[in-house]
Short mmCIF file of C-alpha atoms in Angstrom, two decimals:
data_model
loop_
_atom_site.label_atom_id
_atom_site.label_comp_id
_atom_site.label_asym_id
_atom_site.label_seq_id
_atom_site.Cartn_x
_atom_site.Cartn_y
_atom_site.Cartn_z
CA MET A 1 -22.29 -0.54 -8.95
CA ARG A 2 -23.11 -3.17 -6.38
CA TYR A 3 -20.79 -2.24 -3.61
CA ASN A 4 -21.52 -3.82 -0.28
CA TRP A 5 -21.26 -0.80 2.01
CA ASN A 6 -20.15 -1.55 5.52
CA TRP A 7 -19.10 1.53 7.42
CA SER A 8 -19.12 -0.35 10.70
CA VAL A 9 -15.93 -2.12 9.63
CA LEU A 10 -14.08 1.09 10.51
CA PHE A 11 -15.14 0.75 14.12
CA ALA A 12 -14.68 -3.01 14.33
CA ASP A 13 -11.84 -4.58 16.26
CA PRO A 14 -8.94 -4.51 15.35
CA TYR A 15 -9.37 -2.05 12.48
CA PHE A 16 -10.40 0.92 14.61
CA GLY A 17 -7.30 0.46 16.73
CA TRP A 18 -5.12 0.31 13.62
CA ILE A 19 -6.50 3.58 12.28
CA LEU A 20 -6.03 5.27 15.65
CA SER A 21 -2.46 4.08 16.02
CA GLY A 22 -1.81 5.07 12.41
CA LEU A 23 -3.08 8.55 13.18
CA GLY A 24 -0.77 8.66 16.20
CA TRP A 25 2.30 7.79 14.10
CA THR A 26 1.28 10.31 11.43
CA ILE A 27 1.09 13.08 14.02
CA LEU A 28 4.37 12.05 15.65
CA VAL A 29 6.29 11.84 12.37
CA SER A 30 4.83 15.13 11.13
CA LEU A 31 5.41 17.14 14.29
CA VAL A 32 8.98 16.02 14.88
CA ALA A 33 9.83 16.45 11.19
CA TRP A 34 8.29 19.93 11.31
CA ILE A 35 10.43 20.90 14.30
CA ILE A 36 13.56 19.72 12.45
CA GLY A 37 12.40 21.44 9.27
CA LEU A 38 11.63 24.74 10.94
CA ALA A 39 14.86 24.86 12.96
CA LEU A 40 17.23 23.73 10.22
CA GLY A 41 15.28 25.61 7.55
CA SER A 42 15.66 28.87 9.48
CA VAL A 43 19.42 28.35 9.73
CA ILE A 44 19.76 27.57 6.01
CA GLY A 45 17.46 30.44 5.08
CA VAL A 46 19.55 32.88 7.11
CA MET A 47 22.75 31.48 5.58
CA ARG A 48 21.41 32.24 2.11
CA THR A 49 21.13 35.94 3.00
CA LEU A 50 24.39 36.37 4.93
CA PRO A 51 27.19 38.55 3.54
CA SER A 52 29.62 35.59 3.58
CA PRO A 53 29.80 33.96 0.11
CA VAL A 54 30.72 30.60 1.66
CA ALA A 55 27.61 30.55 3.85
CA ARG A 56 25.49 31.51 0.87
CA ALA A 57 26.98 28.76 -1.28
CA VAL A 58 26.41 26.14 1.41
CA GLY A 59 22.83 27.27 1.86
CA ALA A 60 22.16 27.33 -1.87
CA THR A 61 23.66 23.85 -2.36
CA TYR A 62 21.54 22.43 0.43
CA VAL A 63 18.36 23.87 -1.01
CA GLU A 64 19.09 22.76 -4.55
CA VAL A 65 20.00 19.20 -3.54
CA PHE A 66 17.01 18.60 -1.30
CA ARG A 67 14.52 20.46 -3.48
CA ASN A 68 15.41 18.69 -6.70
CA VAL A 69 15.30 15.07 -5.56
CA PRO A 70 11.79 13.64 -5.06
CA LEU A 71 10.98 13.01 -1.41
CA LEU A 72 10.14 9.37 -2.11
CA VAL A 73 13.63 8.86 -3.51
CA GLN A 74 15.21 10.72 -0.60
CA ILE A 75 13.49 8.49 1.94
CA PHE A 76 14.65 5.44 0.02
CA LEU A 77 18.23 6.73 -0.16
CA PHE A 78 18.35 7.53 3.55
CA TYR A 79 16.88 4.24 4.62
CA PHE A 80 18.39 1.73 2.21
CA VAL A 81 21.44 3.32 0.64
CA LEU A 82 23.02 5.40 3.40
CA PRO A 83 23.79 2.42 5.70
CA GLU A 84 25.54 0.67 2.80
CA VAL A 85 27.89 3.55 1.96
CA LEU A 86 28.82 4.28 5.56
CA PRO A 87 31.58 2.31 7.30
CA ARG A 88 30.38 -1.23 8.01
CA GLU A 89 29.91 -0.89 11.75
CA MET A 90 28.08 2.41 11.48
CA GLY A 91 25.81 1.02 8.76
CA ARG A 92 25.03 -2.00 10.87
CA TRP A 93 24.20 0.24 13.81
CA LEU A 94 21.82 2.25 11.62
CA LYS A 95 20.12 -0.91 10.41
CA ARG A 96 19.94 -2.89 13.62
CA ASP A 97 20.62 -0.96 16.80
CA LEU A 98 19.11 2.42 16.07
CA PRO A 99 15.80 2.49 17.95
CA HIS A 100 12.95 2.18 15.41
CA PRO A 101 15.17 2.59 12.35
CA GLU A 102 12.32 3.10 9.88
CA LEU A 103 10.60 5.69 12.07
CA THR A 104 13.79 7.61 12.80
CA MET A 105 14.91 7.65 9.19
CA ALA A 106 11.46 8.72 7.99
CA ILE A 107 11.44 11.62 10.44
CA ILE A 108 14.97 12.69 9.53
CA SER A 109 14.44 12.59 5.79
CA LEU A 110 11.08 14.33 5.98
CA GLY A 111 12.64 16.95 8.30
CA LEU A 112 15.59 17.58 5.98
CA TYR A 113 13.31 17.87 2.97
CA THR A 114 10.97 20.27 4.76
CA ALA A 115 13.98 22.33 5.85
CA CYS A 116 14.88 23.18 2.26
CA ARG A 117 11.38 24.48 1.64
CA VAL A 118 11.24 26.41 4.91
CA ALA A 119 14.67 27.88 4.09
CA GLU A 120 13.36 29.40 0.89
CA GLN A 121 10.45 30.96 2.73
CA VAL A 122 12.66 32.38 5.47
CA ARG A 123 15.00 33.77 2.83
CA ALA A 124 12.09 35.36 0.98
CA GLY A 125 10.86 36.84 4.25
CA ILE A 126 14.24 38.31 5.12
CA GLN A 127 14.70 39.74 1.65
CA SER A 128 11.24 41.25 1.56
CA ALA A 129 11.97 42.94 4.89
CA GLY A 130 14.20 45.10 2.70
CA LYS A 131 17.77 46.19 2.46
CA GLY A 132 16.86 49.55 3.97
CA LEU A 133 16.07 48.10 7.37
CA ALA A 134 19.24 46.02 7.35
CA ASN A 135 21.38 49.00 6.51
CA ALA A 136 19.65 51.13 9.09
CA GLY A 137 20.24 48.46 11.71
CA LEU A 138 23.91 48.20 10.87
CA ALA A 139 24.20 51.99 10.90
CA THR A 140 22.90 52.13 14.45
CA GLY A 141 25.76 49.86 15.47
CA LEU A 142 24.06 46.45 15.65
CA THR A 143 26.22 43.40 14.90
CA THR A 144 25.05 41.09 12.12
CA ALA A 145 23.78 38.61 14.72
CA GLN A 146 21.83 41.30 16.51
CA LEU A 147 20.47 42.60 13.22
CA TYR A 148 19.02 39.17 12.42
CA ARG A 149 17.81 38.41 15.91
CA LEU A 150 16.22 41.77 16.67
CA ILE A 151 15.02 43.03 13.29
CA LEU A 152 15.17 40.75 10.27
CA LEU A 153 13.99 37.39 11.67
CA PRO A 154 11.01 38.69 13.67
CA LEU A 155 9.87 40.54 10.55
CA ALA A 156 10.56 37.60 8.24
CA TYR A 157 8.57 35.12 10.32
CA ARG A 158 5.61 37.46 10.61
CA LEU A 159 5.61 38.06 6.87
CA THR A 160 5.78 34.36 6.01
CA VAL A 161 3.19 32.89 8.36
CA PRO A 162 0.79 31.99 5.50
CA ALA A 163 3.53 30.26 3.52
CA LEU A 164 4.73 28.41 6.60
CA THR A 165 1.17 27.25 7.30
CA ASN A 166 1.17 25.73 3.86
CA GLU A 167 4.45 23.92 4.58
CA PHE A 168 3.12 22.66 7.90
CA LEU A 169 0.15 21.11 6.10
CA ASN A 170 2.45 19.63 3.48
CA VAL A 171 4.42 17.87 6.19
CA PHE A 172 1.29 16.00 7.25
CA LYS A 173 0.52 14.92 3.74
CA ASN A 174 4.13 14.08 2.92
CA SER A 175 4.36 11.94 6.06
CA SER A 176 2.28 9.34 4.23
CA LEU A 177 5.39 8.48 2.21
CA ALA A 178 6.92 7.04 5.38
CA LEU A 179 4.86 3.93 4.67
CA THR A 180 7.29 3.06 1.88
CA ILE A 181 9.91 2.13 4.45
CA GLY A 182 7.54 0.42 6.83
CA VAL A 183 6.23 3.09 9.21
CA LEU A 184 2.68 2.06 9.97
CA GLU A 185 1.21 5.54 9.75
CA LEU A 186 -2.33 6.45 8.78
CA THR A 187 -2.10 5.70 5.06
CA ALA A 188 -0.34 2.37 5.63
CA ARG A 189 -2.95 1.34 8.18
CA THR A 190 -5.75 2.41 5.85
CA ARG A 191 -4.31 0.27 3.10
CA ALA A 192 -4.09 -2.64 5.49
CA VAL A 193 -7.74 -2.30 6.49
CA ALA A 194 -8.70 -2.11 2.81
CA ASP A 195 -6.68 -5.21 2.02
CA TYR A 196 -7.92 -7.31 4.91
CA THR A 197 -11.60 -6.49 4.46
CA TYR A 198 -11.84 -5.30 0.84
CA GLN A 199 -13.93 -2.41 2.17
CA SER A 200 -11.50 -0.06 0.49
CA ILE A 201 -13.85 2.83 -0.19
CA GLU A 202 -14.82 3.08 3.48
CA ALA A 203 -11.21 2.87 4.61
CA PHE A 204 -9.91 5.51 2.21
CA THR A 205 -12.87 7.79 2.92
CA ALA A 206 -12.03 7.62 6.60
CA ALA A 207 -8.39 8.45 5.92
CA SER A 208 -9.34 11.37 3.68
CA LEU A 209 -11.65 12.75 6.35
CA ILE A 210 -8.94 12.43 9.00
CA TYR A 211 -6.36 14.22 6.83
CA ALA A 212 -8.92 16.91 5.98
CA THR A 213 -9.75 17.38 9.66
CA ILE A 214 -6.09 17.82 10.53
CA SER A 215 -5.79 20.37 7.72
CA PHE A 216 -8.84 22.33 8.83
CA LEU A 217 -7.62 22.35 12.39
CA VAL A 218 -4.16 23.55 11.42
CA SER A 219 -5.57 26.18 9.04
CA PHE A 220 -7.89 27.47 11.71
CA LEU A 221 -5.14 27.77 14.31
CA MET A 222 -2.72 29.32 11.87
CA ARG A 223 -5.26 31.89 10.73
CA ARG A 224 -5.48 33.04 14.34
CA ALA A 225 -1.70 33.14 14.47
CA GLU A 226 -1.67 35.08 11.19
CA THR A 227 -4.00 37.72 12.55
CA MET A 228 -1.90 38.11 15.67
CA ALA A 229 1.34 38.28 13.68
CA GLN A 230 0.08 40.81 11.17
CA LEU A 231 2.30 43.80 10.60
CA PRO A 232 0.46 47.11 10.78
CA GLY A 233 0.69 48.95 7.49
CA THR A 234 1.14 45.87 5.26
CA LEU A 235 -1.26 44.78 2.55
CA ALA A 236 -2.40 41.74 4.54
CA ALA A 237 -3.41 43.93 7.47
CA ARG A 238 -5.33 46.36 5.27
CA GLU A 239 -7.45 43.56 3.79
CA ARG A 240 -9.20 42.93 7.07
CA MET B 1 -57.51 1.09 2.16
CA ARG B 2 -55.38 -1.35 4.02
CA ARG B 3 -56.89 -4.30 2.27
CA VAL B 4 -56.30 -2.77 -1.12
CA HIS B 5 -52.67 -2.31 -0.24
CA LEU B 6 -52.31 -5.88 0.86
CA PHE B 7 -53.99 -7.11 -2.28
CA GLY B 8 -51.80 -4.91 -4.43
CA GLY B 9 -48.74 -6.15 -2.61
CA ALA B 10 -49.70 -9.77 -3.11
CA LEU B 11 -50.27 -9.14 -6.79
CA ALA B 12 -46.91 -7.46 -7.13
CA VAL B 13 -45.21 -10.39 -5.42
CA ALA B 14 -47.02 -12.85 -7.63
CA PHE B 15 -45.98 -10.97 -10.76
CA ALA B 16 -42.44 -10.79 -9.50
CA PHE B 17 -42.37 -14.57 -9.19
CA VAL B 18 -43.81 -15.09 -12.62
CA GLY B 19 -41.39 -12.58 -14.03
CA ALA B 20 -38.48 -14.23 -12.29
CA SER B 21 -39.31 -17.70 -13.58
CA ALA B 22 -39.81 -16.37 -17.07
CA ASN B 23 -36.41 -14.74 -16.88
CA ALA B 24 -34.64 -17.72 -15.36
CA GLN B 25 -32.97 -18.55 -18.65
CA GLU B 26 -32.03 -14.97 -19.32
CA LEU B 27 -28.59 -13.66 -18.72
CA TYR B 28 -27.86 -11.59 -15.68
CA GLY B 29 -24.89 -10.19 -13.81
CA THR B 30 -21.45 -10.47 -15.32
CA LEU B 31 -22.50 -12.62 -18.28
CA LYS B 32 -25.18 -10.11 -19.27
CA LYS B 33 -22.74 -7.26 -18.85
CA ILE B 34 -20.17 -9.03 -21.04
CA ARG B 35 -22.74 -9.72 -23.75
CA ASP B 36 -24.05 -6.14 -23.71
CA SER B 37 -20.61 -4.56 -23.84
CA GLY B 38 -19.07 -7.11 -26.22
CA ALA B 39 -15.97 -7.45 -24.05
CA ILE B 40 -14.70 -9.34 -21.04
CA VAL B 41 -12.22 -7.37 -18.95
CA ILE B 42 -9.61 -9.33 -17.02
CA GLY B 43 -8.08 -7.46 -14.10
CA HIS B 44 -4.58 -8.64 -13.27
CA ASN B 45 -1.53 -7.96 -11.14
CA GLU B 46 1.53 -6.60 -12.90
CA ASP B 47 4.27 -7.77 -10.59
CA SER B 48 3.41 -11.24 -9.32
CA PRO B 49 5.35 -13.71 -11.44
CA PRO B 50 4.81 -16.55 -12.16
CA PHE B 51 1.11 -15.83 -11.60
CA ALA B 52 0.57 -12.50 -13.29
CA SER B 53 3.14 -10.21 -14.84
CA PHE B 54 4.10 -8.91 -18.29
CA ASP B 55 5.99 -10.68 -21.05
CA ALA B 56 8.61 -8.97 -23.22
CA ASP B 57 5.91 -7.51 -25.49
CA GLY B 58 4.05 -6.01 -22.55
CA LYS B 59 1.27 -8.60 -22.68
CA PRO B 60 -0.01 -10.07 -19.41
CA LYS B 61 1.26 -13.58 -18.77
CA GLY B 62 1.34 -16.15 -16.02
CA TYR B 63 -0.43 -19.02 -14.32
CA SER B 64 -3.43 -16.94 -13.26
CA ILE B 65 -3.62 -15.27 -16.67
CA ASP B 66 -3.66 -18.67 -18.43
CA ILE B 67 -6.60 -19.78 -16.30
CA CYS B 68 -8.47 -16.52 -16.89
CA ASN B 69 -7.91 -16.85 -20.62
CA LYS B 70 -9.54 -20.29 -20.43
CA ILE B 71 -12.49 -18.69 -18.68
CA ALA B 72 -12.71 -16.04 -21.42
CA VAL B 73 -12.83 -18.80 -24.04
CA ALA B 74 -15.63 -20.52 -22.11
CA VAL B 75 -17.56 -17.25 -21.86
CA LYS B 76 -17.18 -16.81 -25.61
CA ALA B 77 -18.68 -20.26 -26.19
CA GLU B 78 -21.45 -19.75 -23.64
CA LEU B 79 -22.53 -16.45 -25.18
CA LYS B 80 -21.89 -17.71 -28.73
CA MET B 81 -19.95 -14.55 -29.44
CA ASP B 82 -16.94 -15.37 -31.60
CA ASN B 83 -15.86 -11.77 -31.79
CA LEU B 84 -15.98 -11.19 -28.04
CA ALA B 85 -13.10 -8.89 -27.11
CA VAL B 86 -10.81 -9.97 -24.27
CA LYS B 87 -9.35 -6.89 -22.58
CA PHE B 88 -6.80 -6.63 -19.81
CA GLN B 89 -6.69 -4.04 -17.05
CA ALA B 90 -3.87 -3.83 -14.51
CA VAL B 91 -5.01 -3.57 -10.90
CA ASN B 92 -3.30 -3.43 -7.51
CA GLY B 93 -4.20 -3.94 -3.88
CA GLN B 94 -5.89 -0.56 -3.66
CA THR B 95 -7.80 -0.62 -6.94
CA ARG B 96 -8.92 -4.20 -7.40
CA THR B 97 -12.04 -4.11 -5.22
CA PRO B 98 -13.45 -0.78 -6.47
CA LEU B 99 -12.71 -1.67 -10.10
CA LEU B 100 -14.33 -5.08 -9.76
CA VAL B 101 -17.37 -3.80 -7.93
CA ASN B 102 -17.98 -0.84 -10.24
CA GLY B 103 -17.80 -3.10 -13.28
CA THR B 104 -14.53 -1.90 -14.81
CA VAL B 105 -13.10 -5.42 -14.58
CA ASP B 106 -15.06 -8.68 -14.57
CA LEU B 107 -12.62 -10.91 -12.76
CA VAL B 108 -9.30 -10.44 -10.97
CA CYS B 109 -6.41 -12.76 -11.79
CA ALA B 110 -3.73 -12.36 -9.20
CA THR B 111 -2.46 -14.15 -6.11
CA THR B 112 -5.47 -13.43 -3.95
CA THR B 113 -6.07 -15.55 -0.87
CA ASN B 114 -9.70 -16.47 -0.39
CA THR B 115 -10.75 -15.24 3.07
CA PHE B 116 -14.11 -14.94 4.78
CA SER B 117 -13.50 -11.27 5.59
CA ARG B 118 -13.08 -10.53 1.90
CA GLN B 119 -16.13 -12.61 1.00
CA LYS B 120 -18.29 -9.93 2.57
CA GLN B 121 -17.37 -7.73 -0.38
CA VAL B 122 -16.44 -10.06 -3.26
CA ASP B 123 -16.82 -13.67 -4.30
CA PHE B 124 -14.18 -16.23 -5.25
CA LEU B 125 -14.06 -19.04 -7.76
CA ASN B 126 -12.85 -22.42 -6.56
CA THR B 127 -9.24 -22.66 -5.45
CA MET B 128 -6.73 -22.44 -8.31
CA PHE B 129 -3.56 -22.86 -6.24
CA VAL B 130 -2.63 -23.54 -2.65
CA THR B 131 0.33 -22.14 -0.85
CA GLY B 132 1.13 -20.95 2.64
CA ASN B 133 3.51 -18.89 4.70
CA ARG B 134 7.08 -20.04 5.08
CA LEU B 135 10.30 -18.25 5.86
CA LEU B 136 12.69 -16.79 3.35
CA VAL B 137 16.17 -16.70 4.90
CA LYS B 138 19.82 -16.51 4.07
CA LYS B 139 21.29 -20.01 3.93
CA ASN B 140 24.14 -19.21 6.29
CA SER B 141 21.79 -17.79 8.95
CA GLY B 142 21.13 -21.21 10.46
CA ILE B 143 17.43 -20.44 10.76
CA LYS B 144 15.37 -23.60 10.38
CA GLU B 145 12.01 -22.83 11.94
CA ILE B 146 10.12 -19.78 13.14
CA GLU B 147 11.19 -20.56 16.73
CA ASP B 148 14.78 -19.74 15.70
CA LEU B 149 13.74 -16.14 15.12
CA LYS B 150 13.38 -15.25 18.78
CA GLY B 151 14.23 -11.55 19.20
CA LYS B 152 15.17 -11.15 15.54
CA VAL B 153 13.83 -8.86 12.83
CA VAL B 154 11.36 -10.33 10.34
CA SER B 155 9.61 -8.54 7.49
CA ALA B 156 6.16 -9.07 6.00
CA ASN B 157 4.36 -6.93 3.46
CA GLN B 158 1.84 -4.38 4.71
CA GLY B 159 -1.76 -5.46 4.69
CA THR B 160 -1.14 -9.02 3.58
CA THR B 161 -2.36 -12.20 5.19
CA ASN B 162 1.35 -12.92 5.70
CA GLU B 163 1.67 -9.98 8.07
CA LYS B 164 -1.39 -11.15 9.97
CA VAL B 165 0.01 -14.65 10.41
CA LEU B 166 3.40 -13.32 11.50
CA ASN B 167 1.86 -11.06 14.15
CA GLU B 168 -0.36 -13.86 15.42
CA LEU B 169 2.49 -16.39 15.68
CA ASN B 170 4.74 -13.79 17.29
CA GLN B 171 2.21 -13.38 20.08
CA LYS B 172 1.19 -16.99 20.39
CA LEU B 173 4.73 -18.38 20.53
CA ASN B 174 5.97 -15.37 22.52
CA LEU B 175 8.91 -14.88 20.18
CA GLY B 176 9.56 -11.17 20.64
CA ILE B 177 10.11 -10.77 16.91
CA LYS B 178 10.48 -7.21 15.69
CA VAL B 179 8.20 -6.96 12.66
CA LEU B 180 9.21 -4.73 9.77
CA SER B 181 6.24 -3.92 7.53
CA THR B 182 7.67 -3.78 4.04
CA LYS B 183 5.86 -2.09 1.19
CA ASP B 184 6.32 -4.79 -1.45
CA GLN B 185 8.45 -7.82 -2.33
CA PRO B 186 11.37 -5.85 -3.86
CA GLN B 187 11.72 -3.78 -0.67
CA ALA B 188 11.48 -6.85 1.51
CA TRP B 189 14.21 -8.42 -0.61
CA ILE B 190 16.52 -5.41 -0.22
CA ALA B 191 15.95 -5.48 3.53
CA LEU B 192 16.90 -9.16 3.72
CA GLU B 193 19.82 -8.79 1.34
CA SER B 194 21.30 -5.87 3.28
CA ASP B 195 20.95 -7.70 6.63
CA ARG B 196 18.35 -5.30 7.88
CA THR B 197 16.09 -8.28 8.53
CA ASP B 198 16.81 -11.92 9.38
CA ALA B 199 13.88 -13.38 7.48
CA HIS B 200 10.97 -12.47 5.26
CA MET B 201 7.58 -14.06 5.72
CA THR B 202 5.44 -14.57 2.66
CA ASP B 203 3.83 -17.27 0.54
CA GLU B 204 6.12 -20.19 -0.24
CA VAL B 205 5.59 -19.91 -3.97
CA VAL B 206 6.47 -16.22 -3.92
CA GLU B 207 9.68 -17.04 -2.07
CA TYR B 208 10.77 -19.52 -4.72
CA GLY B 209 10.08 -16.82 -7.30
CA LEU B 210 12.11 -14.20 -5.43
CA ILE B 211 15.07 -16.55 -5.05
CA ALA B 212 14.89 -17.61 -8.70
CA LYS B 213 15.32 -14.08 -9.97
CA SER B 214 17.92 -12.95 -7.42
CA LYS B 215 21.59 -12.33 -8.17
CA ASN B 216 22.84 -15.14 -5.91
CA PRO B 217 20.08 -17.75 -5.71
CA ASP B 218 22.32 -20.24 -3.90
CA GLN B 219 22.66 -17.95 -0.87
CA TYR B 220 18.97 -18.01 -0.02
CA ALA B 221 16.56 -20.70 1.11
CA VAL B 222 12.92 -21.32 1.85
CA ALA B 223 12.89 -22.59 5.42
CA GLY B 224 10.59 -24.13 7.98
CA ARG B 225 7.19 -25.74 7.97
CA LEU B 226 4.07 -24.30 6.35
CA LEU B 227 2.72 -21.73 8.81
CA SER B 228 -0.63 -21.07 7.19
CA PHE B 229 -3.01 -22.28 4.52
CA ASP B 230 -3.50 -19.82 1.66
CA PRO B 231 -5.85 -20.90 -1.11
CA TYR B 232 -5.48 -18.60 -4.13
CA ALA B 233 -8.62 -17.92 -6.12
CA ILE B 234 -9.89 -15.74 -8.94
CA VAL B 235 -12.02 -12.88 -7.62
CA ILE B 236 -15.46 -12.11 -9.07
CA ARG B 237 -18.44 -9.99 -8.05
CA ARG B 238 -20.75 -11.28 -5.35
CA ASP B 239 -24.18 -12.81 -5.96
CA ASP B 240 -23.44 -14.01 -9.47
CA SER B 241 -23.83 -17.77 -9.36
CA ALA B 242 -24.17 -18.14 -13.16
CA PHE B 243 -20.76 -16.62 -13.79
CA ARG B 244 -19.24 -18.38 -10.80
CA SER B 245 -20.47 -21.75 -11.94
CA LEU B 246 -19.12 -21.12 -15.44
CA GLY B 247 -15.71 -20.27 -13.97
CA ASN B 248 -15.73 -23.26 -11.65
CA ARG B 249 -16.61 -25.56 -14.53
CA VAL B 250 -13.55 -24.32 -16.42
CA LEU B 251 -11.39 -25.04 -13.36
CA ALA B 252 -12.88 -28.50 -12.83
CA ASP B 253 -12.29 -29.32 -16.51
CA LEU B 254 -8.66 -28.28 -16.16
CA TYR B 255 -8.16 -30.52 -13.10
CA ARG B 256 -10.01 -33.44 -14.69
CA SER B 257 -8.29 -33.34 -18.07
CA GLY B 258 -4.82 -32.98 -16.59
CA GLU B 259 -4.35 -29.72 -18.45
CA TRP B 260 -3.87 -28.05 -15.09
CA GLU B 261 -0.61 -29.95 -14.58
CA GLN B 262 0.70 -28.58 -17.85
CA ILE B 263 -0.14 -25.03 -16.78
CA TYR B 264 1.44 -25.74 -13.41
CA SER B 265 4.72 -27.04 -14.80
CA LYS B 266 4.82 -24.38 -17.52
CA TRP B 267 4.92 -21.63 -14.90
CA MET B 268 6.25 -23.24 -11.73
CA SER B 269 9.27 -24.69 -13.51
CA THR B 270 10.38 -21.09 -14.07
CA ILE B 271 10.90 -20.78 -10.31
CA GLY B 272 11.91 -24.35 -9.63
CA GLN B 273 8.93 -25.36 -7.50
CA PRO B 274 8.05 -29.02 -7.97
CA LEU B 275 4.46 -30.29 -7.88
CA SER B 276 3.87 -31.87 -4.49
CA PRO B 277 1.52 -34.85 -4.14
CA GLU B 278 -0.46 -32.84 -1.57
CA LEU B 279 -1.13 -30.02 -3.99
CA LYS B 280 -2.06 -32.46 -6.72
CA LEU B 281 -4.57 -34.11 -4.40
CA LEU B 282 -6.02 -30.77 -3.26
CA MET B 283 -6.60 -29.75 -6.85
CA SER B 284 -8.05 -33.06 -7.97
CA MET B 285 -10.58 -32.74 -5.13
CA GLN B 286 -12.12 -29.86 -7.04
CA ASN B 287 -12.77 -31.96 -10.08
CA TYR B 288 -16.57 -31.72 -9.72
CA PRO B 289 -18.65 -33.76 -12.20
CA ASP B 290 -20.09 -31.86 -15.13
#
């Protein structure tokens, strides 16, 4: 293999700037999508465990719809198809007047997709907290809202920190799909550097290292959070 | 000690020269690799008609493919290998450089613009086609030139020379264009069709192709002057002048014999692009003597 290595291309103008700005968009898309995912996912997850059959059906439908359609297709549907099926004026607004349409739509669709995965984890957490606690809470006179707020949710989140860490990392990796609708995030910028210079191995190595660094950083922070959130008396706590 | 080293070094250099001159007639690089492996591997795009795409039977076809097939025939003759296998390998923007450099493919037949930045990594044969950036617009938009796009939304595909030219002109002419970086031509087309963008910037020849295969070809137009100069060339590995000269001889023969015009009209008639006198002149200028 006679590859002409040139690592300095990564630090050359304008490519270094591209990679940096790509990293910035990746972080922005991921963080905002994660906030949407965590908030909406918690609501859906709770709905799936409520006594009301309607709430459970709505929650279940949401999860099934968003879990079963590939994210790439969802992003495409949100960006290209949704404006066409909406009333004309609203569609035009989405396409033209919405600030940064591709960025906004990427964040929304990634957030909604993440929500369905977070919902399942929250549901699992609530259910593993056990029926006994729920019944005990109700017996002491707590309302359903209080039961969730004071007992079930705090337990559920603490039990599911490792799974949520995993989801948080997935958001970063999934954010690379935003390039399909024109968000110039890290992967898109990497591809551009590779295409302009043909130094594709250097460019993709750099991107891999950046994604890996983000992952290590998040894992490290979340492991601290995990230790702090550990429940005394559970298996996870005994392992330490 | 030092003198011995110097002497040894001089001897080694001398032998190297002798060795090199003795080997001057021997095959090296791509030609040697093709002879040793018994196959020439043509890397090609899958979705760039009329240059490189698939026919109904799934075989690669197109203007670039025709030229590469001619090169394969010439390699066969040069190596005197009648049973040389001609293999095809699909590549894309991400894979073409690594696959070329690591020897998986021997040449890349696509719609690659020859640029100096890329020449640091790969080499190009002589120009096989010349195009340039123009605007793809809806006919009823009234857009005639790039200046008409002030404050409008224009798409260009990520990582292409088209995107580069658009960004540069946007700054230079102070147009305040909002650039949408589309992933590929089909997405750019949807964006234009659904009024998400006012124009798409890409190579003229690609625009004719997009219009030709659209549902309502009469609603779209290629507009404005040529905004850049994009010479397409076949990509080969660097530092391989024997293979490059063989490829260039095939091209020159095509331009000299007039066969090139047949290949041109065979493929460009499918998208309705006529042969301009300028292009004909540009090509005939590469008709180097044998």
